């Protein structure tokens, strides 16, 4: 096997965002683009040489080519063993599970998550170190710094082993092990949940509709829900992974999972509806004519955790990202456990999970997870709901209503203004930040401002600090507005406005979130001068 050292020049734009490096396919297609980033990781993570690397992706356009490149680079950089998902496929949580379970030094996951795929779509790569979670800011910054000074990368010239069947092969000095992408993950799920109880539930006529959105979870859902748990095959829709996700946006929300929404609002709606995203780490949970916000989902799972075998002994603590509603905070208070508020990005949960301070965590962006892996986990959340439905034997909407009656309801929406001019969006945020000191103590829309700040976070475990993580304005009538720019977009800027209003009165728990939050949405537009600064009167997407 010959190893080539290829001269290259740095690209200026390889700073990872909220979750890895995400760009248009055309950007990744530039000669040396992927190679530079991968070499930068090898250069700053010396444990990979002589160690084990996990490799896989969500199967989107460009996946196969990137897998081939990384295999050759791994061999050239002295990686001892590469564990690659059959067909180059691994969901994000399954990759995290393999990294941890096989004692790997890290893994590359090829995905742009919920962003569209295909030649005109997006591609992405993220590196997860040995704990199986997204690289923390210290690592991503080191990779970025390295990418700014890189002059060469190493790549092997060798024929690759077949990746379409399980097996163990040699690539020079490197062992390449092709594994079933589902097996280890399914075994972990079987340890966490009561599969017998779920089988019983399904045998009794309980129906589920799981929308894999033509993305990576199709094979996982089929194996677990259909083969292992006995759901009828038609329970998994859009199960075939496609490189362009069938031209759809593989984002599990009410806007993009339209087919599922139609089923769940139809006459013969199943008892549980669920969807996952491109790489399988997001989830959406629906009941018949009922949408569970991700924030509520986290709160309900936390409140019911001891019903499920994997969490029978209770929770060490919980965490949510700052823009996520404060529903879980109330559960934590009742349970007498700690509740942490972190910046947006799963990476911020890692140290809390590693230190054993939290067991469950989640985000408003359809992400829920636990200490079983170090990524959010879509199918895990669906199984958790299934298991608690099997334990309680009550319809999902009744469980949700009972939860609100006990803890109060947090009406919640996120409004996204997409494709904004990046400079205008930055100016909007800067102007808002500048006004914060003057807002404290003032009245907005008839309520007093109790907090107006730019969220900053000090990690209680390692002391690392993250600043400028979003503007939050809290009012004394239970309302909160949060403003931040997305860190995952690939075109222009996306302004996210998060709206929340707490309602303790059960007589007012059956209202439409859109109606309840309309005055707050108008106030948010006014406070941030959204129409004047962006030319937009209303958001593009509401979730
Ligand atoms: C990623 C991150 C999440 C984050 C979400 C949205 O999810 O892993 O932690 O909440 O993006 O981030 P932003 O608001 O910056 O766009 P995923 O599923 O896209 O990897």
mmCIF file of N, CA, C and O in Angstrom, residues 34-115:
data_model
loop_
_atom_site.group_PDB
_atom_site.id
_atom_site.type_symbol
_atom_site.label_atom_id
_atom_site.label_comp_id
_atom_site.label_asym_id
_atom_site.label_seq_id
_atom_site.Cartn_x
_atom_site.Cartn_y
_atom_site.Cartn_z
ATOM 1 N N UNK A 34 -12.909 18.014 1.905
ATOM 2 C CA UNK A 34 -13.170 17.012 2.952
ATOM 3 C C UNK A 34 -11.845 16.548 3.568
ATOM 4 O O UNK A 34 -11.704 16.428 4.786
ATOM 5 N N UNK A 35 -10.864 16.307 2.708
ATOM 6 C CA UNK A 35 -9.572 15.776 3.164
ATOM 7 C C UNK A 35 -8.924 16.734 4.181
ATOM 8 O O UNK A 35 -8.363 16.295 5.191
ATOM 9 N N UNK A 36 -8.971 18.034 3.893
ATOM 10 C CA UNK A 36 -8.376 19.001 4.825
ATOM 11 C C UNK A 36 -9.003 18.883 6.217
ATOM 12 O O UNK A 36 -8.308 18.879 7.237
ATOM 13 N N UNK A 37 -10.323 18.786 6.238
ATOM 14 C CA UNK A 37 -11.003 18.744 7.535
ATOM 15 C C UNK A 37 -10.649 17.448 8.276
ATOM 16 O O UNK A 37 -10.330 17.466 9.477
ATOM 17 N N UNK A 38 -10.687 16.348 7.551
ATOM 18 C CA UNK A 38 -10.412 15.050 8.182
ATOM 19 C C UNK A 38 -8.970 15.002 8.706
ATOM 20 O O UNK A 38 -8.702 14.556 9.828
ATOM 21 N N UNK A 39 -8.032 15.515 7.902
ATOM 22 C CA UNK A 39 -6.635 15.526 8.347
ATOM 23 C C UNK A 39 -6.468 16.423 9.578
ATOM 24 O O UNK A 39 -5.699 16.095 10.496
ATOM 25 N N UNK A 40 -7.212 17.522 9.607
ATOM 26 C CA UNK A 40 -7.133 18.423 10.767
ATOM 27 C C UNK A 40 -7.555 17.676 12.029
ATOM 28 O O UNK A 40 -6.973 17.869 13.099
ATOM 29 N N UNK A 41 -8.573 16.815 11.907
ATOM 30 C CA UNK A 41 -8.995 16.022 13.063
ATOM 31 C C UNK A 41 -7.890 15.039 13.449
ATOM 32 O O UNK A 41 -7.504 14.941 14.630
ATOM 33 N N UNK A 42 -7.345 14.319 12.466
ATOM 34 C CA UNK A 42 -6.265 13.375 12.792
ATOM 35 C C UNK A 42 -5.092 14.095 13.470
ATOM 36 O O UNK A 42 -4.468 13.564 14.379
ATOM 37 N N UNK A 43 -4.844 15.316 13.038
ATOM 38 C CA UNK A 43 -3.698 16.051 13.584
ATOM 39 C C UNK A 43 -3.914 16.487 15.037
ATOM 40 O O UNK A 43 -2.967 16.562 15.808
ATOM 41 N N UNK A 44 -5.166 16.790 15.394
ATOM 42 C CA UNK A 44 -5.373 17.287 16.768
ATOM 43 C C UNK A 44 -5.880 16.206 17.730
ATOM 44 O O UNK A 44 -6.015 16.466 18.917
ATOM 45 N N UNK A 45 -6.166 15.020 17.197
ATOM 46 C CA UNK A 45 -6.602 13.913 18.076
ATOM 47 C C UNK A 45 -5.599 12.760 17.923
ATOM 48 O O UNK A 45 -5.836 11.797 17.199
ATOM 49 N N UNK A 46 -4.475 12.848 18.613
ATOM 50 C CA UNK A 46 -3.405 11.858 18.399
ATOM 51 C C UNK A 46 -3.820 10.435 18.786
ATOM 52 O O UNK A 46 -3.243 9.470 18.274
ATOM 53 N N UNK A 47 -4.824 10.277 19.654
ATOM 54 C CA UNK A 47 -5.262 8.934 20.073
ATOM 55 C C UNK A 47 -5.773 8.103 18.896
ATOM 56 O O UNK A 47 -5.878 6.872 19.006
ATOM 57 N N UNK A 48 -6.134 8.756 17.799
ATOM 58 C CA UNK A 48 -6.668 7.988 16.669
ATOM 59 C C UNK A 48 -5.590 7.095 16.057
ATOM 60 O O UNK A 48 -5.880 5.993 15.597
ATOM 61 N N UNK A 49 -4.355 7.588 16.045
ATOM 62 C CA UNK A 49 -3.265 6.753 15.534
ATOM 63 C C UNK A 49 -3.081 5.594 16.513
ATOM 64 O O UNK A 49 -2.912 5.798 17.710
ATOM 65 N N UNK A 50 -3.176 4.381 15.998
ATOM 66 C CA UNK A 50 -3.049 3.208 16.878
ATOM 67 C C UNK A 50 -4.341 2.855 17.579
ATOM 68 O O UNK A 50 -4.417 1.877 18.314
ATOM 69 N N UNK A 51 -5.386 3.646 17.375
ATOM 70 C CA UNK A 51 -6.668 3.395 18.046
ATOM 71 C C UNK A 51 -7.741 2.913 17.085
ATOM 72 O O UNK A 51 -7.469 2.600 15.928
ATOM 73 N N UNK A 52 -8.976 2.872 17.616
ATOM 74 C CA UNK A 52 -10.119 2.429 16.820
ATOM 75 C C UNK A 52 -10.967 3.638 16.421
ATOM 76 O O UNK A 52 -11.187 4.541 17.227
ATOM 77 N N UNK A 53 -11.423 3.612 15.174
ATOM 78 C CA UNK A 53 -12.257 4.698 14.647
ATOM 79 C C UNK A 53 -13.574 4.101 14.155
ATOM 80 O O UNK A 53 -13.577 3.095 13.453
ATOM 81 N N UNK A 54 -14.689 4.729 14.521
ATOM 82 C CA UNK A 54 -16.002 4.308 14.007
ATOM 83 C C UNK A 54 -16.360 5.216 12.838
ATOM 84 O O UNK A 54 -16.083 6.419 12.868
ATOM 85 N N UNK A 55 -16.964 4.630 11.803
ATOM 86 C CA UNK A 55 -17.217 5.406 10.589
ATOM 87 C C UNK A 55 -18.564 5.018 9.974
ATOM 88 O O UNK A 55 -18.857 3.837 9.775
ATOM 89 N N UNK A 56 -19.370 6.019 9.664
ATOM 90 C CA UNK A 56 -20.650 5.760 9.000
ATOM 91 C C UNK A 56 -21.381 7.067 8.783
ATOM 92 O O UNK A 56 -20.966 8.123 9.270
ATOM 93 N N UNK A 57 -22.476 6.988 8.041
ATOM 94 C CA UNK A 57 -23.235 8.204 7.780
ATOM 95 C C UNK A 57 -24.685 7.896 7.501
ATOM 96 O O UNK A 57 -25.120 6.741 7.565
ATOM 97 N N UNK A 58 -25.427 8.961 7.184
ATOM 98 C CA UNK A 58 -26.872 8.791 7.025
ATOM 99 C C UNK A 58 -27.266 8.385 5.608
ATOM 100 O O UNK A 58 -28.446 8.335 5.289
ATOM 101 N N UNK A 59 -26.285 8.085 4.750
ATOM 102 C CA UNK A 59 -26.582 7.557 3.423
ATOM 103 C C UNK A 59 -26.931 8.620 2.398
ATOM 104 O O UNK A 59 -27.294 8.303 1.271
ATOM 105 N N UNK A 60 -26.771 9.884 2.782
ATOM 106 C CA UNK A 60 -27.129 10.946 1.841
ATOM 107 C C UNK A 60 -26.129 11.018 0.693
ATOM 108 O O UNK A 60 -25.034 10.423 0.741
ATOM 109 N N UNK A 61 -26.508 11.746 -0.331
ATOM 110 C CA UNK A 61 -25.667 11.939 -1.508
ATOM 111 C C UNK A 61 -24.251 12.339 -1.068
ATOM 112 O O UNK A 61 -24.080 13.297 -0.322
ATOM 113 N N UNK A 62 -23.253 11.593 -1.540
ATOM 114 C CA UNK A 62 -21.864 11.887 -1.174
ATOM 115 C C UNK A 62 -21.343 10.986 -0.070
ATOM 116 O O UNK A 62 -20.136 10.965 0.217
ATOM 117 N N UNK A 63 -22.235 10.191 0.557
ATOM 118 C CA UNK A 63 -21.836 9.347 1.689
ATOM 119 C C UNK A 63 -20.747 8.346 1.284
ATOM 120 O O UNK A 63 -19.689 8.254 1.929
ATOM 121 N N UNK A 64 -21.012 7.600 0.192
ATOM 122 C CA UNK A 64 -20.103 6.509 -0.198
ATOM 123 C C UNK A 64 -18.701 7.040 -0.500
ATOM 124 O O UNK A 64 -17.687 6.474 -0.075
ATOM 125 N N UNK A 65 -18.690 8.127 -1.256
ATOM 126 C CA UNK A 65 -17.400 8.707 -1.654
ATOM 127 C C UNK A 65 -16.613 9.168 -0.417
ATOM 128 O O UNK A 65 -15.399 8.940 -0.319
ATOM 129 N N UNK A 66 -17.317 9.792 0.502
ATOM 130 C CA UNK A 66 -16.646 10.299 1.709
ATOM 131 C C UNK A 66 -16.140 9.131 2.564
ATOM 132 O O UNK A 66 -15.020 9.181 3.107
ATOM 133 N N UNK A 67 -16.921 8.055 2.652
ATOM 134 C CA UNK A 67 -16.481 6.880 3.423
ATOM 135 C C UNK A 67 -15.177 6.338 2.821
ATOM 136 O O UNK A 67 -14.218 6.025 3.547
ATOM 137 N N UNK A 68 -15.142 6.250 1.490
ATOM 138 C CA UNK A 68 -13.949 5.714 0.818
ATOM 139 C C UNK A 68 -12.733 6.599 1.123
ATOM 140 O O UNK A 68 -11.643 6.109 1.462
ATOM 141 N N UNK A 69 -12.910 7.906 1.042
ATOM 142 C CA UNK A 69 -11.800 8.839 1.306
ATOM 143 C C UNK A 69 -11.305 8.687 2.746
ATOM 144 O O UNK A 69 -10.090 8.614 3.008
ATOM 145 N N UNK A 70 -12.256 8.640 3.681
ATOM 146 C CA UNK A 70 -11.848 8.597 5.092
ATOM 147 C C UNK A 70 -11.171 7.260 5.415
ATOM 148 O O UNK A 70 -10.201 7.225 6.182
ATOM 149 N N UNK A 71 -11.649 6.174 4.805
ATOM 150 C CA UNK A 71 -10.973 4.886 5.030
ATOM 151 C C UNK A 71 -9.518 4.953 4.585
ATOM 152 O O UNK A 71 -8.604 4.513 5.302
ATOM 153 N N UNK A 72 -9.308 5.523 3.408
ATOM 154 C CA UNK A 72 -7.925 5.622 2.896
ATOM 155 C C UNK A 72 -7.080 6.539 3.780
ATOM 156 O O UNK A 72 -5.901 6.276 4.019
ATOM 157 N N UNK A 73 -7.696 7.602 4.265
ATOM 158 C CA UNK A 73 -6.937 8.529 5.124
ATOM 159 C C UNK A 73 -6.666 7.902 6.493
ATOM 160 O O UNK A 73 -5.604 8.126 7.084
ATOM 161 N N UNK A 74 -7.630 7.105 6.977
ATOM 162 C CA UNK A 74 -7.426 6.438 8.272
ATOM 163 C C UNK A 74 -6.243 5.477 8.174
ATOM 164 O O UNK A 74 -5.388 5.423 9.074
ATOM 165 N N UNK A 75 -6.185 4.742 7.067
ATOM 166 C CA UNK A 75 -5.066 3.803 6.879
ATOM 167 C C UNK A 75 -3.743 4.570 6.815
ATOM 168 O O UNK A 75 -2.727 4.146 7.385
ATOM 169 N N UNK A 76 -3.748 5.707 6.149
ATOM 170 C CA UNK A 76 -2.517 6.486 5.995
ATOM 171 C C UNK A 76 -2.103 7.178 7.289
ATOM 172 O O UNK A 76 -0.940 7.538 7.467
ATOM 173 N N UNK A 77 -3.056 7.372 8.190
ATOM 174 C CA UNK A 77 -2.758 8.069 9.449
ATOM 175 C C UNK A 77 -2.573 7.100 10.617
ATOM 176 O O UNK A 77 -2.602 7.527 11.778
ATOM 177 N N UNK A 78 -2.434 5.832 10.302
ATOM 178 C CA UNK A 78 -2.053 4.876 11.343
ATOM 179 C C UNK A 78 -3.176 4.420 12.257
ATOM 180 O O UNK A 78 -2.927 3.914 13.361
ATOM 181 N N UNK A 79 -4.428 4.580 11.851
ATOM 182 C CA UNK A 79 -5.529 4.061 12.668
ATOM 183 C C UNK A 79 -5.431 2.530 12.675
ATOM 184 O O UNK A 79 -5.213 1.906 11.630
ATOM 185 N N UNK A 80 -5.557 1.914 13.850
ATOM 186 C CA UNK A 80 -5.371 0.465 13.932
ATOM 187 C C UNK A 80 -6.591 -0.290 13.400
ATOM 188 O O UNK A 80 -6.463 -1.314 12.733
ATOM 189 N N UNK A 81 -7.785 0.233 13.731
ATOM 190 C CA UNK A 81 -9.001 -0.480 13.354
ATOM 191 C C UNK A 81 -10.090 0.527 13.006
ATOM 192 O O UNK A 81 -10.308 1.491 13.739
ATOM 193 N N UNK A 82 -10.768 0.290 11.884
ATOM 194 C CA UNK A 82 -11.925 1.111 11.544
ATOM 195 C C UNK A 82 -13.150 0.207 11.582
ATOM 196 O O UNK A 82 -13.176 -0.843 10.947
ATOM 197 N N UNK A 83 -14.142 0.621 12.371
ATOM 198 C CA UNK A 83 -15.416 -0.107 12.399
ATOM 199 C C UNK A 83 -16.389 0.683 11.556
ATOM 200 O O UNK A 83 -16.729 1.827 11.890
ATOM 201 N N UNK A 84 -16.799 0.107 10.442
ATOM 202 C CA UNK A 84 -17.649 0.853 9.526
ATOM 203 C C UNK A 84 -19.000 0.155 9.393
ATOM 204 O O UNK A 84 -19.078 -1.081 9.335
ATOM 205 N N UNK A 85 -20.065 0.937 9.408
ATOM 206 C CA UNK A 85 -21.408 0.379 9.251
ATOM 207 C C UNK A 85 -21.570 -0.196 7.846
ATOM 208 O O UNK A 85 -21.098 0.408 6.878
ATOM 209 N N UNK A 86 -22.245 -1.341 7.756
ATOM 210 C CA UNK A 86 -22.443 -1.965 6.450
ATOM 211 C C UNK A 86 -23.096 -0.962 5.497
ATOM 212 O O UNK A 86 -24.024 -0.251 5.868
ATOM 213 N N UNK A 87 -22.545 -0.899 4.268
ATOM 214 C CA UNK A 87 -23.075 0.053 3.299
ATOM 215 C C UNK A 87 -22.740 1.497 3.659
ATOM 216 O O UNK A 87 -23.306 2.430 3.094
ATOM 217 N N UNK A 88 -21.833 1.674 4.614
ATOM 218 C CA UNK A 88 -21.452 3.035 5.030
ATOM 219 C C UNK A 88 -22.517 3.700 5.883
ATOM 220 O O UNK A 88 -22.500 4.914 6.092
ATOM 221 N N UNK A 89 -23.459 2.885 6.396
ATOM 222 C CA UNK A 89 -24.614 3.438 7.115
ATOM 223 C C UNK A 89 -24.433 3.321 8.630
ATOM 224 O O UNK A 89 -24.097 2.259 9.144
ATOM 225 N N UNK A 90 -24.651 4.421 9.317
ATOM 226 C CA UNK A 90 -24.794 4.419 10.783
ATOM 227 C C UNK A 90 -25.626 5.628 11.153
ATOM 228 O O UNK A 90 -25.356 6.740 10.689
ATOM 229 N N UNK A 91 -26.636 5.426 11.979
ATOM 230 C CA UNK A 91 -27.343 6.601 12.493
ATOM 231 C C UNK A 91 -26.417 7.274 13.512
ATOM 232 O O UNK A 91 -25.497 6.631 14.044
ATOM 233 N N UNK A 92 -26.681 8.521 13.797
ATOM 234 C CA UNK A 92 -25.839 9.228 14.773
ATOM 235 C C UNK A 92 -25.850 8.535 16.139
ATOM 236 O O UNK A 92 -24.777 8.274 16.707
ATOM 237 N N UNK A 93 -27.023 8.196 16.702
ATOM 238 C CA UNK A 93 -26.978 7.496 18.004
ATOM 239 C C UNK A 93 -26.328 6.116 17.922
ATOM 240 O O UNK A 93 -25.641 5.708 18.873
ATOM 241 N N UNK A 94 -26.486 5.418 16.792
ATOM 242 C CA UNK A 94 -25.851 4.102 16.670
ATOM 243 C C UNK A 94 -24.331 4.251 16.609
ATOM 244 O O UNK A 94 -23.584 3.416 17.140
ATOM 245 N N UNK A 95 -23.858 5.317 15.983
ATOM 246 C CA UNK A 95 -22.411 5.570 15.951
ATOM 247 C C UNK A 95 -21.915 5.849 17.361
ATOM 248 O O UNK A 95 -20.866 5.336 17.793
ATOM 249 N N UNK A 96 -22.667 6.633 18.105
ATOM 250 C CA UNK A 96 -22.279 6.953 19.485
ATOM 251 C C UNK A 96 -22.228 5.664 20.314
ATOM 252 O O UNK A 96 -21.296 5.449 21.105
ATOM 253 N N UNK A 97 -23.214 4.811 20.101
ATOM 254 C CA UNK A 97 -23.281 3.524 20.812
ATOM 255 C C UNK A 97 -22.054 2.663 20.488
ATOM 256 O O UNK A 97 -21.439 2.067 21.382
ATOM 257 N N UNK A 98 -21.661 2.630 19.209
ATOM 258 C CA UNK A 98 -20.500 1.825 18.813
ATOM 259 C C UNK A 98 -19.194 2.395 19.365
ATOM 260 O O UNK A 98 -18.318 1.651 19.822
ATOM 261 N N UNK A 99 -19.063 3.711 19.319
ATOM 262 C CA UNK A 99 -17.830 4.339 19.829
ATOM 263 C C UNK A 99 -17.636 3.944 21.299
ATOM 264 O O UNK A 99 -16.560 3.529 21.732
ATOM 265 N N UNK A 100 -18.707 4.048 22.071
ATOM 266 C CA UNK A 100 -18.628 3.729 23.500
ATOM 267 C C UNK A 100 -18.458 2.229 23.728
ATOM 268 O O UNK A 100 -17.598 1.798 24.502
ATOM 269 N N UNK A 101 -19.282 1.455 23.012
ATOM 270 C CA UNK A 101 -19.291 0.013 23.247
ATOM 271 C C UNK A 101 -18.014 -0.675 22.808
ATOM 272 O O UNK A 101 -17.605 -1.679 23.400
ATOM 273 N N UNK A 102 -17.379 -0.157 21.764
ATOM 274 C CA UNK A 102 -16.176 -0.805 21.242
ATOM 275 C C UNK A 102 -14.891 -0.111 21.695
ATOM 276 O O UNK A 102 -13.815 -0.377 21.170
ATOM 277 N N UNK A 103 -15.025 0.817 22.612
ATOM 278 C CA UNK A 103 -13.822 1.482 23.141
ATOM 279 C C UNK A 103 -13.043 2.232 22.078
ATOM 280 O O UNK A 103 -11.804 2.261 22.097
ATOM 281 N N UNK A 104 -13.733 2.846 21.145
ATOM 282 C CA UNK A 104 -13.044 3.560 20.057
ATOM 283 C C UNK A 104 -12.486 4.897 20.567
ATOM 284 O O UNK A 104 -12.957 5.448 21.559
ATOM 285 N N UNK A 105 -11.482 5.390 19.845
ATOM 286 C CA UNK A 105 -10.918 6.703 20.193
ATOM 287 C C UNK A 105 -11.802 7.816 19.642
ATOM 288 O O UNK A 105 -11.664 8.977 20.022
ATOM 289 N N UNK A 106 -12.713 7.455 18.748
ATOM 290 C CA UNK A 106 -13.622 8.454 18.194
ATOM 291 C C UNK A 106 -14.301 7.927 16.953
ATOM 292 O O UNK A 106 -14.145 6.753 16.585
ATOM 293 N N UNK A 107 -15.072 8.795 16.327
ATOM 294 C CA UNK A 107 -15.768 8.381 15.111
ATOM 295 C C UNK A 107 -16.107 9.571 14.240
ATOM 296 O O UNK A 107 -16.241 10.700 14.725
ATOM 297 N N UNK A 108 -16.191 9.296 12.936
ATOM 298 C CA UNK A 108 -16.693 10.306 11.996
ATOM 299 C C UNK A 108 -18.109 9.926 11.596
ATOM 300 O O UNK A 108 -18.360 8.765 11.228
ATOM 301 N N UNK A 109 -19.009 10.896 11.661
ATOM 302 C CA UNK A 109 -20.382 10.675 11.213
ATOM 303 C C UNK A 109 -20.646 11.635 10.061
ATOM 304 O O UNK A 109 -20.438 12.853 10.195
ATOM 305 N N UNK A 110 -21.064 11.057 8.940
ATOM 306 C CA UNK A 110 -21.306 11.882 7.763
ATOM 307 C C UNK A 110 -22.783 12.187 7.689
ATOM 308 O O UNK A 110 -23.602 11.289 7.471
ATOM 309 N N UNK A 111 -23.119 13.426 7.907
ATOM 310 C CA UNK A 111 -24.526 13.806 7.897
ATOM 311 C C UNK A 111 -24.655 15.314 7.970
ATOM 312 O O UNK A 111 -23.822 15.992 8.566
ATOM 313 N N UNK A 112 -25.712 15.812 7.348
ATOM 314 C CA UNK A 112 -26.092 17.208 7.577
ATOM 315 C C UNK A 112 -27.445 17.183 8.264
ATOM 316 O O UNK A 112 -28.289 18.058 8.055
ATOM 317 N N UNK A 113 -27.650 16.101 9.036
ATOM 318 C CA UNK A 113 -28.831 15.956 9.873
ATOM 319 C C UNK A 113 -30.129 16.110 9.093
ATOM 320 O O UNK A 113 -30.368 15.420 8.120
ATOM 321 N N UNK A 114 -30.958 17.074 9.510
ATOM 322 C CA UNK A 114 -32.280 17.265 8.910
ATOM 323 C C UNK A 114 -32.228 18.105 7.643
ATOM 324 O O UNK A 114 -33.252 18.315 7.011
ATOM 325 N N UNK A 115 -31.045 18.617 7.274
ATOM 326 C CA UNK A 115 -30.964 19.442 6.069
ATOM 327 C C UNK A 115 -31.176 18.569 4.827
ATOM 328 O O UNK A 115 -30.764 17.412 4.803
#
